[in-house]
PDB file of C-alpha atoms in Angstrom:
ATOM      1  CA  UNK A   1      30.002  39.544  32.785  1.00 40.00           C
ATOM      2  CA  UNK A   2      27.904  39.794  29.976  1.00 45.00           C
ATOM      3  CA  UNK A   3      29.449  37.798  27.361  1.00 46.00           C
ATOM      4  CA  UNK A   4      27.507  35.167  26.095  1.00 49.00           C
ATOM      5  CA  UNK A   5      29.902  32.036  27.510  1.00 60.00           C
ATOM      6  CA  UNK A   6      27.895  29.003  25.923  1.00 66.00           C
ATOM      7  CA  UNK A   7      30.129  26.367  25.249  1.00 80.00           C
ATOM      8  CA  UNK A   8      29.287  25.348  20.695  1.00 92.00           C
ATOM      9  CA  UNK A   9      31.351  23.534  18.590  1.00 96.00           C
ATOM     10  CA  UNK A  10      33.564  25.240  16.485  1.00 96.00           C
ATOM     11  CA  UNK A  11      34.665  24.594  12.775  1.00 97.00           C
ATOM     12  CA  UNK A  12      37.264  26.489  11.037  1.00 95.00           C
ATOM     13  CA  UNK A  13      37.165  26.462   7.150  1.00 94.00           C
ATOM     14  CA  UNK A  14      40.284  27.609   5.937  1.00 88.00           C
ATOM     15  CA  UNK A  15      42.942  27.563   3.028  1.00 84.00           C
ATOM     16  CA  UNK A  16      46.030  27.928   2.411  1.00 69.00           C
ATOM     17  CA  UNK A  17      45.254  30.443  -0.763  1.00 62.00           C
ATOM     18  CA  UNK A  18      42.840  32.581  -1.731  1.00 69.00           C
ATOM     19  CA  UNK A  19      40.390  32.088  -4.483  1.00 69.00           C
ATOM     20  CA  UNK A  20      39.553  28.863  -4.125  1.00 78.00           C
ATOM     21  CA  UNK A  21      35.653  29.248  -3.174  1.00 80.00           C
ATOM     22  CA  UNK A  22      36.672  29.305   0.692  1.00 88.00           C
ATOM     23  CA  UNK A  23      33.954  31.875   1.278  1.00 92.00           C
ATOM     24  CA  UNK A  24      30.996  30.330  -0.760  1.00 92.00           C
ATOM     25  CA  UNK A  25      32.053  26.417   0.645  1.00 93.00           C
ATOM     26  CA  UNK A  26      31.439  28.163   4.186  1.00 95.00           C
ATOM     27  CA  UNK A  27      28.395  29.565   3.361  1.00 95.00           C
ATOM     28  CA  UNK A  28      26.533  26.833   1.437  1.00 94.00           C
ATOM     29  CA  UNK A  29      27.964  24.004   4.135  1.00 97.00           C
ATOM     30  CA  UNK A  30      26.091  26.657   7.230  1.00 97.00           C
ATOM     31  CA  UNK A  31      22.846  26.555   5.148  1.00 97.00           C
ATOM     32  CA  UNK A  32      23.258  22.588   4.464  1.00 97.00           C
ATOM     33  CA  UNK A  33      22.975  22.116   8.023  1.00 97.00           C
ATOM     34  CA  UNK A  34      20.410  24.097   9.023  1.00 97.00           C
ATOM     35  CA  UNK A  35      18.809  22.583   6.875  1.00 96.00           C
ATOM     36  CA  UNK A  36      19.569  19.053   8.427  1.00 95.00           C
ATOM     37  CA  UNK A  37      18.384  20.221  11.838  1.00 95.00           C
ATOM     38  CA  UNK A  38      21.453  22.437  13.095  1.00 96.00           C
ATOM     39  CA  UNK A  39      21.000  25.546  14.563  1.00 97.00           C
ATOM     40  CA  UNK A  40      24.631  27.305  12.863  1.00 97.00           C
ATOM     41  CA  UNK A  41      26.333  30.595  13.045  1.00 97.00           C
ATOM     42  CA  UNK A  42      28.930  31.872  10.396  1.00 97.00           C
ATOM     43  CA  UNK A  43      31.990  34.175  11.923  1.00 95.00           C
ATOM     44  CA  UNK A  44      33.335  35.820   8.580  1.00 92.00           C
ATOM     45  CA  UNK A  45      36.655  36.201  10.284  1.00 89.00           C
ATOM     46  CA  UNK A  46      38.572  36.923   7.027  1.00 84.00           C
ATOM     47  CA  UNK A  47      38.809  40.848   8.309  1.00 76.00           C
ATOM     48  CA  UNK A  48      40.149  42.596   5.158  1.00 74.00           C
ATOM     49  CA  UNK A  49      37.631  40.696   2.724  1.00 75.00           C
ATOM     50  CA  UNK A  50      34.526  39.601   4.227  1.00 82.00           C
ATOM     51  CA  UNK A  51      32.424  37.955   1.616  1.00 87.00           C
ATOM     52  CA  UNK A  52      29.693  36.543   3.743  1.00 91.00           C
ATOM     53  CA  UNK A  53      27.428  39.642   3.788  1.00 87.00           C
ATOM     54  CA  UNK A  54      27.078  39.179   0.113  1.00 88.00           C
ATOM     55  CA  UNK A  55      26.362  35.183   0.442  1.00 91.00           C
ATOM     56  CA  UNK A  56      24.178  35.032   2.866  1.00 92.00           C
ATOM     57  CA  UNK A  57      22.850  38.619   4.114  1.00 79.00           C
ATOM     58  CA  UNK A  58      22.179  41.046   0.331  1.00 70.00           C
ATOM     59  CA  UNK A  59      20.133  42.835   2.335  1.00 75.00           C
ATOM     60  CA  UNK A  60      22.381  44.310   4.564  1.00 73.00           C
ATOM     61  CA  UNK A  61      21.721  44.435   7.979  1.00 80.00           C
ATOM     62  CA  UNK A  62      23.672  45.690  10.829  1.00 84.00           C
ATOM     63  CA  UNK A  63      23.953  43.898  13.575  1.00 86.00           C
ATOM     64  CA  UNK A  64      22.705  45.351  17.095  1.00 89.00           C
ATOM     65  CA  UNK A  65      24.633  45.675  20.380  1.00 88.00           C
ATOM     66  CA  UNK A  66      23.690  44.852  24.006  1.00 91.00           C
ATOM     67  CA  UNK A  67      25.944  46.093  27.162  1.00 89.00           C
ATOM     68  CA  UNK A  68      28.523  46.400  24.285  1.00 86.00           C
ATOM     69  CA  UNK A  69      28.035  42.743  22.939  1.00 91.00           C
ATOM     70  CA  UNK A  70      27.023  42.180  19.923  1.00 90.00           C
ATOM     71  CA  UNK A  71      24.179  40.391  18.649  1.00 93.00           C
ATOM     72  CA  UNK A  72      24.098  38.278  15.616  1.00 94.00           C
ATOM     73  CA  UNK A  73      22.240  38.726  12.633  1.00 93.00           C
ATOM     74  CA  UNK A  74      19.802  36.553  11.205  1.00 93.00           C
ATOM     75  CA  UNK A  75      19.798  35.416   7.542  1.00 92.00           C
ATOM     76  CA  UNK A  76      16.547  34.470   6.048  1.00 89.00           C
ATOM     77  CA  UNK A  77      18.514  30.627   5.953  1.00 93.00           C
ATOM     78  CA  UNK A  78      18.442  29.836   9.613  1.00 93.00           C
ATOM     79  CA  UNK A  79      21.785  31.108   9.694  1.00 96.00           C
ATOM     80  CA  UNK A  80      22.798  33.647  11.883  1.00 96.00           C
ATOM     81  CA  UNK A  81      26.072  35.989  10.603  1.00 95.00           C
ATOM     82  CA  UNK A  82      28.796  38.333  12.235  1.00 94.00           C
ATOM     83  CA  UNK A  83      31.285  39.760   9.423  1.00 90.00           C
ATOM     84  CA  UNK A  84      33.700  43.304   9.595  1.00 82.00           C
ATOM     85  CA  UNK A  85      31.467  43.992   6.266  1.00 78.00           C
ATOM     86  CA  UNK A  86      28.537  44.353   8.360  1.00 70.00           C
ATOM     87  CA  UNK A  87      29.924  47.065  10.188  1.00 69.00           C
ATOM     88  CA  UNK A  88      32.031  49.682   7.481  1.00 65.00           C
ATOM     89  CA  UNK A  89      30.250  51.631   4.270  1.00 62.00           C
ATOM     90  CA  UNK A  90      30.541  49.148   0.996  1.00 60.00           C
ATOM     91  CA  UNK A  91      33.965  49.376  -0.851  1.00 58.00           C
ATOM     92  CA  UNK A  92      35.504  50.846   1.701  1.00 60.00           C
ATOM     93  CA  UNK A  93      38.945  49.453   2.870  1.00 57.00           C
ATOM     94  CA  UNK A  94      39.212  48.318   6.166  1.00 58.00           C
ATOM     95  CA  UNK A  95      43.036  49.644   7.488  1.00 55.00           C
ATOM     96  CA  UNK A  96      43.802  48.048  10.483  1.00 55.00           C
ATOM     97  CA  UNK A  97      46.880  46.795  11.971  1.00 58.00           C
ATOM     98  CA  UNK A  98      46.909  43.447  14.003  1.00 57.00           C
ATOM     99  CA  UNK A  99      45.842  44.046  17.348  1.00 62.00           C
ATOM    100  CA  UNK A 100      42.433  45.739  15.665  1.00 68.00           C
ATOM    101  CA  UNK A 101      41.712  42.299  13.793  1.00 68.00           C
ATOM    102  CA  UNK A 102      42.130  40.319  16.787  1.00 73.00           C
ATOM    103  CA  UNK A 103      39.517  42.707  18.527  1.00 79.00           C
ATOM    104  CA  UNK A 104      36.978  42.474  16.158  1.00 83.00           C
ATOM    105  CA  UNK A 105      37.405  38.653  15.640  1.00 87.00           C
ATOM    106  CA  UNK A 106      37.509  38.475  19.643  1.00 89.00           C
ATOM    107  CA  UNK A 107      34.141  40.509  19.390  1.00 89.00           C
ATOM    108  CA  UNK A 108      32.263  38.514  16.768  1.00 91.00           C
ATOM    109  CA  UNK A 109      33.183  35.345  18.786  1.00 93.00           C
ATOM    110  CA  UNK A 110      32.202  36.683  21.985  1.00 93.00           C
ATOM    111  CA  UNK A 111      28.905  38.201  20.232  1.00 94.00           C
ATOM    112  CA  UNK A 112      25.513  36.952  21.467  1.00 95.00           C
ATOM    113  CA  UNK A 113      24.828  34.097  19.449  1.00 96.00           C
ATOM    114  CA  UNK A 114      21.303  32.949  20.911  1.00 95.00           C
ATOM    115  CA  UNK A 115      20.346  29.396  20.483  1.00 95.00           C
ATOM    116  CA  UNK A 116      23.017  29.156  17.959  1.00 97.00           C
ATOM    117  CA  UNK A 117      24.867  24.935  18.500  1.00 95.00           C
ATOM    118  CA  UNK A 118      27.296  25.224  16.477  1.00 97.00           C
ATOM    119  CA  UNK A 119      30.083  28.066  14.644  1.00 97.00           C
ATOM    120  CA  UNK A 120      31.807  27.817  11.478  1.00 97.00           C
ATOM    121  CA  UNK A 121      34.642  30.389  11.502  1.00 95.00           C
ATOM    122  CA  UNK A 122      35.191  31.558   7.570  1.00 93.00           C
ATOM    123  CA  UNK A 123      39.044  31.979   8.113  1.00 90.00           C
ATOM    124  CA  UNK A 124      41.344  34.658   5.876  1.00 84.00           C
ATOM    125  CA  UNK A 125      43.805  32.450   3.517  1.00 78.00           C
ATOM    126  CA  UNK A 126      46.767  31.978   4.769  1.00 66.00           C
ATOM    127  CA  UNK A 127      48.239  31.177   8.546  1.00 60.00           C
ATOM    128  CA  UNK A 128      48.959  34.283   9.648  1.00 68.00           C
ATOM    129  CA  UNK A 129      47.279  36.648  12.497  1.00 75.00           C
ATOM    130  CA  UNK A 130      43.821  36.025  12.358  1.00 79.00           C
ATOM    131  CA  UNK A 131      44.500  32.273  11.939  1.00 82.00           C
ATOM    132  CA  UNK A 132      46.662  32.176  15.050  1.00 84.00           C
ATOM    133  CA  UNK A 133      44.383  34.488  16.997  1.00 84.00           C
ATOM    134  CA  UNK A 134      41.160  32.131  16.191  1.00 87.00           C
ATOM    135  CA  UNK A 135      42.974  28.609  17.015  1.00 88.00           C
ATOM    136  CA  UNK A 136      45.121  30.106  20.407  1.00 87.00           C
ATOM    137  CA  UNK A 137      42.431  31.652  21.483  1.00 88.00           C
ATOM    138  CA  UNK A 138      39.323  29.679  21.071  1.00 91.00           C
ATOM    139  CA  UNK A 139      40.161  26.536  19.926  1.00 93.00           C
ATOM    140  CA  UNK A 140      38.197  24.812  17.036  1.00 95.00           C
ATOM    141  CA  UNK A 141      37.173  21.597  17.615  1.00 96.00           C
ATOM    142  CA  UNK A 142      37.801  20.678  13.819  1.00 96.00           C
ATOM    143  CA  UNK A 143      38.731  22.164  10.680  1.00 95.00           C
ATOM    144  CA  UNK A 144      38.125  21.503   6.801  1.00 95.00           C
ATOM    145  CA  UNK A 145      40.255  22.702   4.266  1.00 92.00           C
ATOM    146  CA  UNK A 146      39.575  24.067   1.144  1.00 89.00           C
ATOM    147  CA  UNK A 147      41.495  23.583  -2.617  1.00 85.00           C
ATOM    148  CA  UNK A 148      41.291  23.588  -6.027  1.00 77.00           C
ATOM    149  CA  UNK A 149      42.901  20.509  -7.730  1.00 74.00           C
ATOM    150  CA  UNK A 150      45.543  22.159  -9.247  1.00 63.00           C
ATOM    151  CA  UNK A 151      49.276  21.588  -7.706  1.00 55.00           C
ATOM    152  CA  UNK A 152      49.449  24.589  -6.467  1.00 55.00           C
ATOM    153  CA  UNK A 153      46.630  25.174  -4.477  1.00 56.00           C
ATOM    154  CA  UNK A 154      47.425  21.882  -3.046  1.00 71.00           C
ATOM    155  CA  UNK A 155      50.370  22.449  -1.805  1.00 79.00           C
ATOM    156  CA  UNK A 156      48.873  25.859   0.096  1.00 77.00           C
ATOM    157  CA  UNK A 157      46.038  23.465   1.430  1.00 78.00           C
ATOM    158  CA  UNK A 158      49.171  20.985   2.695  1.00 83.00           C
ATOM    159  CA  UNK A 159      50.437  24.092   4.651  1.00 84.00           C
ATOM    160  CA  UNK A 160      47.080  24.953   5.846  1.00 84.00           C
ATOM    161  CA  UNK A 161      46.607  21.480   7.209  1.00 87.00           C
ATOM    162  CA  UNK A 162      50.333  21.610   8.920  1.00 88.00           C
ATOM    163  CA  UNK A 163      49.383  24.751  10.935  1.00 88.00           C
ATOM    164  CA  UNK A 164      45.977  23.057  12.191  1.00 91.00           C
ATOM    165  CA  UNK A 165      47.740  19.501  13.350  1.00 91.00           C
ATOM    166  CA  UNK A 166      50.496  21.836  14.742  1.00 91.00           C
ATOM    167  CA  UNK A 167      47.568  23.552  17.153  1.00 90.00           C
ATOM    168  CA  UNK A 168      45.860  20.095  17.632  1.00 93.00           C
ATOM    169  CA  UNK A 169      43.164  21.106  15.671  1.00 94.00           C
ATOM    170  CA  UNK A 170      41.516  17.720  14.096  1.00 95.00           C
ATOM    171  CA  UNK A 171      41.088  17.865  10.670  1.00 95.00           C
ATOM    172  CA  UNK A 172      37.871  16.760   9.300  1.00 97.00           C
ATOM    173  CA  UNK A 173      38.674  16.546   6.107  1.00 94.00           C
ATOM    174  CA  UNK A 174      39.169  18.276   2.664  1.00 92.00           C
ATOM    175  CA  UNK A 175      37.179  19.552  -0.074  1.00 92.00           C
ATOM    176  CA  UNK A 176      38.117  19.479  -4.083  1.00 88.00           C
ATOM    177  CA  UNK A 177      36.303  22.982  -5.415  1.00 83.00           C
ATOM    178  CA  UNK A 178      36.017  24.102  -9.152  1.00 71.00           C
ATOM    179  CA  UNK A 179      36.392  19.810  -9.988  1.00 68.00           C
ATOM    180  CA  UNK A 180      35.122  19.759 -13.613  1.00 59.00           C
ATOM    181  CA  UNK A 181      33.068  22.378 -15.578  1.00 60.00           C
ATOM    182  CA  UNK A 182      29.667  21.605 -17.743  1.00 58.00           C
ATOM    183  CA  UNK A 183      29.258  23.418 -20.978  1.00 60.00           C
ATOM    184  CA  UNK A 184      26.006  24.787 -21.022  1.00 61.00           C
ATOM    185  CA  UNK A 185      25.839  24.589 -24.839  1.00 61.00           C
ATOM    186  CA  UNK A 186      27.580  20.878 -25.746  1.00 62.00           C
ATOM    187  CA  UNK A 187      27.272  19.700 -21.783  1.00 56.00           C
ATOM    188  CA  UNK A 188      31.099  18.026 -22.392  1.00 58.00           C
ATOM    189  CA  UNK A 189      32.482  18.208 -18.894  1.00 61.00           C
ATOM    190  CA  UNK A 190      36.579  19.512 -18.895  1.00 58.00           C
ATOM    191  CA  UNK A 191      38.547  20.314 -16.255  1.00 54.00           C
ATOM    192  CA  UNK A 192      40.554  23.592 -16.253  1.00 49.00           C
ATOM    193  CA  UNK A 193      42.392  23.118 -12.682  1.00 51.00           C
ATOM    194  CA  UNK A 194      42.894  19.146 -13.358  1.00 51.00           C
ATOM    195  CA  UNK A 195      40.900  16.733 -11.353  1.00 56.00           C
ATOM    196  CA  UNK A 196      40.814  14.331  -8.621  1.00 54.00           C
ATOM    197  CA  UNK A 197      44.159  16.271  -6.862  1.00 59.00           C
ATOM    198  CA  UNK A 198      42.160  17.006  -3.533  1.00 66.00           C
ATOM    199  CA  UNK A 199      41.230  13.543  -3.179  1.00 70.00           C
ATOM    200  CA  UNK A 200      44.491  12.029  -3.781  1.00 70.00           C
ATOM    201  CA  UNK A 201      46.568  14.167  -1.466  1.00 71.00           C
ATOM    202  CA  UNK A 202      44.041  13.822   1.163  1.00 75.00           C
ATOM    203  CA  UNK A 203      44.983   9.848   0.313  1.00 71.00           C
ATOM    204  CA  UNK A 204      48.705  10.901   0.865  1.00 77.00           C
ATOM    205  CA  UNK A 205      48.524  13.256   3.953  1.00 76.00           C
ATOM    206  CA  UNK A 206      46.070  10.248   5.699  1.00 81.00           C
ATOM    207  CA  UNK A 207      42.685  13.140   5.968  1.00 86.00           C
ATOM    208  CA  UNK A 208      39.663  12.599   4.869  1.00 90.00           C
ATOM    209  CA  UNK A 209      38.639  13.612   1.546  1.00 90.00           C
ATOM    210  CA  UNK A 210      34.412  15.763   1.854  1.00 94.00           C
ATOM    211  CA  UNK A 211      33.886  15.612  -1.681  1.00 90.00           C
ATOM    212  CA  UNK A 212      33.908  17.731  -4.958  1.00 86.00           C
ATOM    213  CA  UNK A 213      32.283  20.461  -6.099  1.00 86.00           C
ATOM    214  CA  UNK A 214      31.822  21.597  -9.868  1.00 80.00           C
ATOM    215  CA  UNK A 215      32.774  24.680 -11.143  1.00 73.00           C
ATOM    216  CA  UNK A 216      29.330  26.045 -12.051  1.00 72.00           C
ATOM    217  CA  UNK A 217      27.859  29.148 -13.360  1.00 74.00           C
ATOM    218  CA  UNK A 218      25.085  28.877 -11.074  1.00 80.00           C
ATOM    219  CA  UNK A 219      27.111  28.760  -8.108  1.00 81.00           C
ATOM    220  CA  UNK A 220      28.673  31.869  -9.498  1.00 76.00           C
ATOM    221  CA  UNK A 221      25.709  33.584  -9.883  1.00 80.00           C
ATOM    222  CA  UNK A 222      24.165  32.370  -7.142  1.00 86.00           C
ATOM    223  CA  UNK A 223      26.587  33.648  -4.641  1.00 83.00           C
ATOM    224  CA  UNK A 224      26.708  37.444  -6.135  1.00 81.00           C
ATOM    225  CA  UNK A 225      23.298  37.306  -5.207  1.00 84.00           C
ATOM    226  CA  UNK A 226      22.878  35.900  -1.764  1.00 88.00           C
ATOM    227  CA  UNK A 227      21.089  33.150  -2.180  1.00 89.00           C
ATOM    228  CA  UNK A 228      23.391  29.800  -1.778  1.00 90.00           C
ATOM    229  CA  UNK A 229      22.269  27.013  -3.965  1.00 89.00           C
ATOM    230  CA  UNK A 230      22.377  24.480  -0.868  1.00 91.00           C
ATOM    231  CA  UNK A 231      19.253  26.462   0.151  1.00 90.00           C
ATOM    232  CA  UNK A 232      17.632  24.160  -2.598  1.00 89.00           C
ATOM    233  CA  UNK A 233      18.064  20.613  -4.412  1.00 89.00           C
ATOM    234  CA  UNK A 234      19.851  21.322  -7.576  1.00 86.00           C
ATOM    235  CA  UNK A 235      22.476  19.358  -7.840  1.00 82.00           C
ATOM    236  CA  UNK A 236      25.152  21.461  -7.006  1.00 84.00           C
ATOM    237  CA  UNK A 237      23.482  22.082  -3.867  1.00 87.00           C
ATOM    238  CA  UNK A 238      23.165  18.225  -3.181  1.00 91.00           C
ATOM    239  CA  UNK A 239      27.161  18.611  -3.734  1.00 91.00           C
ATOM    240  CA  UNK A 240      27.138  21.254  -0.794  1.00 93.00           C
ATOM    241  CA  UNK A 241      24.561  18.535   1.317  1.00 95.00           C
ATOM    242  CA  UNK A 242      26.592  15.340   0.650  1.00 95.00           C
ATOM    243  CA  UNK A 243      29.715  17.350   2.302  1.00 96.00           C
ATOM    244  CA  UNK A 244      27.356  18.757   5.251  1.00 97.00           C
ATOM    245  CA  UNK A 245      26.641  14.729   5.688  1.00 97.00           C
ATOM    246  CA  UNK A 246      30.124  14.255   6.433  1.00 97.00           C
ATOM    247  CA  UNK A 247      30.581  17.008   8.773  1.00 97.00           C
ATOM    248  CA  UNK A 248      27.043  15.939  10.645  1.00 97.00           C
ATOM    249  CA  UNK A 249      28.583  12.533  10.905  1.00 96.00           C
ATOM    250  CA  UNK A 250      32.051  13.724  12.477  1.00 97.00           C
ATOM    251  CA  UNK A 251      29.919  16.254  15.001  1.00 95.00           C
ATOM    252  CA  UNK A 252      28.348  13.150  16.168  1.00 94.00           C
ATOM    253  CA  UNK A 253      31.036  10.588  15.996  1.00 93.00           C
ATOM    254  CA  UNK A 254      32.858  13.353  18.485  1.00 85.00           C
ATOM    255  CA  UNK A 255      29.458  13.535  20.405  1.00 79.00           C
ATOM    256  CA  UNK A 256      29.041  17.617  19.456  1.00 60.00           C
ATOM    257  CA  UNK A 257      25.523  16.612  18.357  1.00 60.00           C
ATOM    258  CA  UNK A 258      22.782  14.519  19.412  1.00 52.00           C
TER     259      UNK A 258
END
């Protein structure tokens, strides 16, 4: 009777594959739009590998309960955060079968949230359990994908995308990560994992294409230290703003927010 029943948007961010920045697009994207005026919560449903305590909580916390609800903890980016690493000792594995990852996702999403408007779930890679759990059982009212622009990871983000349209979760649109690396020494850009392959198989598959963001050392660095650059106006955190932009502008095209 307790559980906090507000009705928020919610936004999956998900992948088909790991390693392609899933975790720190989440992350700066919740802190771009608190900064434009959203009040945002970040679920770090990927169970066996939360990141999100690192990105946007290094100091720690653990989150409080309430009649057996839990209560969200605040980051010092207007973000409030539930994650699995909140709640086991650091480097320890987390061992749990299916039904225990669909609890604790069930848990954070039923947590008390406050004045929180809108969620952005931080999915595992991969459409498997967790995925299936989150988009059964509380239905995302979008979803943005996340690749690299190499072949590969395309094709992963493809299969991603299938599983959402096959749940009638709208797509909002896709996001090219790691698109072009600086030299800090000779500032020649190159691009390891190609370029421009997000863009144009968001082109073929009819989705929206967010935008690009470099591969940087300071988003690197940045992110092992909790403090996301889209907390400030470098220009790889105006990357992370320009996609927030699009995200705003979808919210309110759908009428999530004034």
């Amino acid at each position: 009777m307790m559980a906090d029943k507000v009705k928020r948007p919610i936004i999956a961010v998900g992948s088909g594959k790991g390693g392609v920045g899933k975790s720190t697009l989440t992350a700066n994207l919740a802190v771009s739009l608190a900064r434009a005026g959203y009040k945002v919560g970040v679920v770090d449903a990927d169970i066996y590998g939360p990141s999100q305590p690192t990105l946007l909580d290094p100091s720690g916390q653990k989150p409080k309960a309430r009649d057996k609800q839990l209560i969200a903890v605040d980051s010092e980016f207007g973000v409030k955060l539930l994650s699995t690493g909140h709640m086991i000792e650091p480097g320890k594995a987390i061992a749990w079968r299916g039904p225990m990852t669909g609890g604790a996702l069930t848990q954070m999403m039923e947590a008390d949230w406050g004045d929180t408007e809108l969620l952005l779930i931080d999915l595992p890679p991969g459409t498997g359990d967790i995925q299936l759990t989150m988009i059964q059982k509380f239905k995302p009212d979008g979803a943005v994908v996340v690749s690299t622009p190499q072949d590969l990871s395309l094709i992963d983000a493809a299969r991603a995308m299938d599983l959402f349209r096959q749940a009638h979760v709208p797509i909002i649109g896709l996001v090219e990560n790691m698109a072009g690396y600086m030299c800090p020494h000779c500032g020649e850009i190159s691009d390891p994992f190609g370029t421009g392959g997000a863009q144009a198989a968001a082109g073929q598959l009819e989705e929206t294409f967010l935008g690009r963001i470099p591969l940087a050392m300071e988003i690197r660095v940045s992110s092992d230290t909790g403090q996301p650059l889209a907390a400030g106006d470098t220009p790889q955190g105006q990357a992370f703003a320009g996609i927030a932009r699009k995200v705003s502008d979808w919210l309110k095209a759908k009428g999530s927010h004034g």
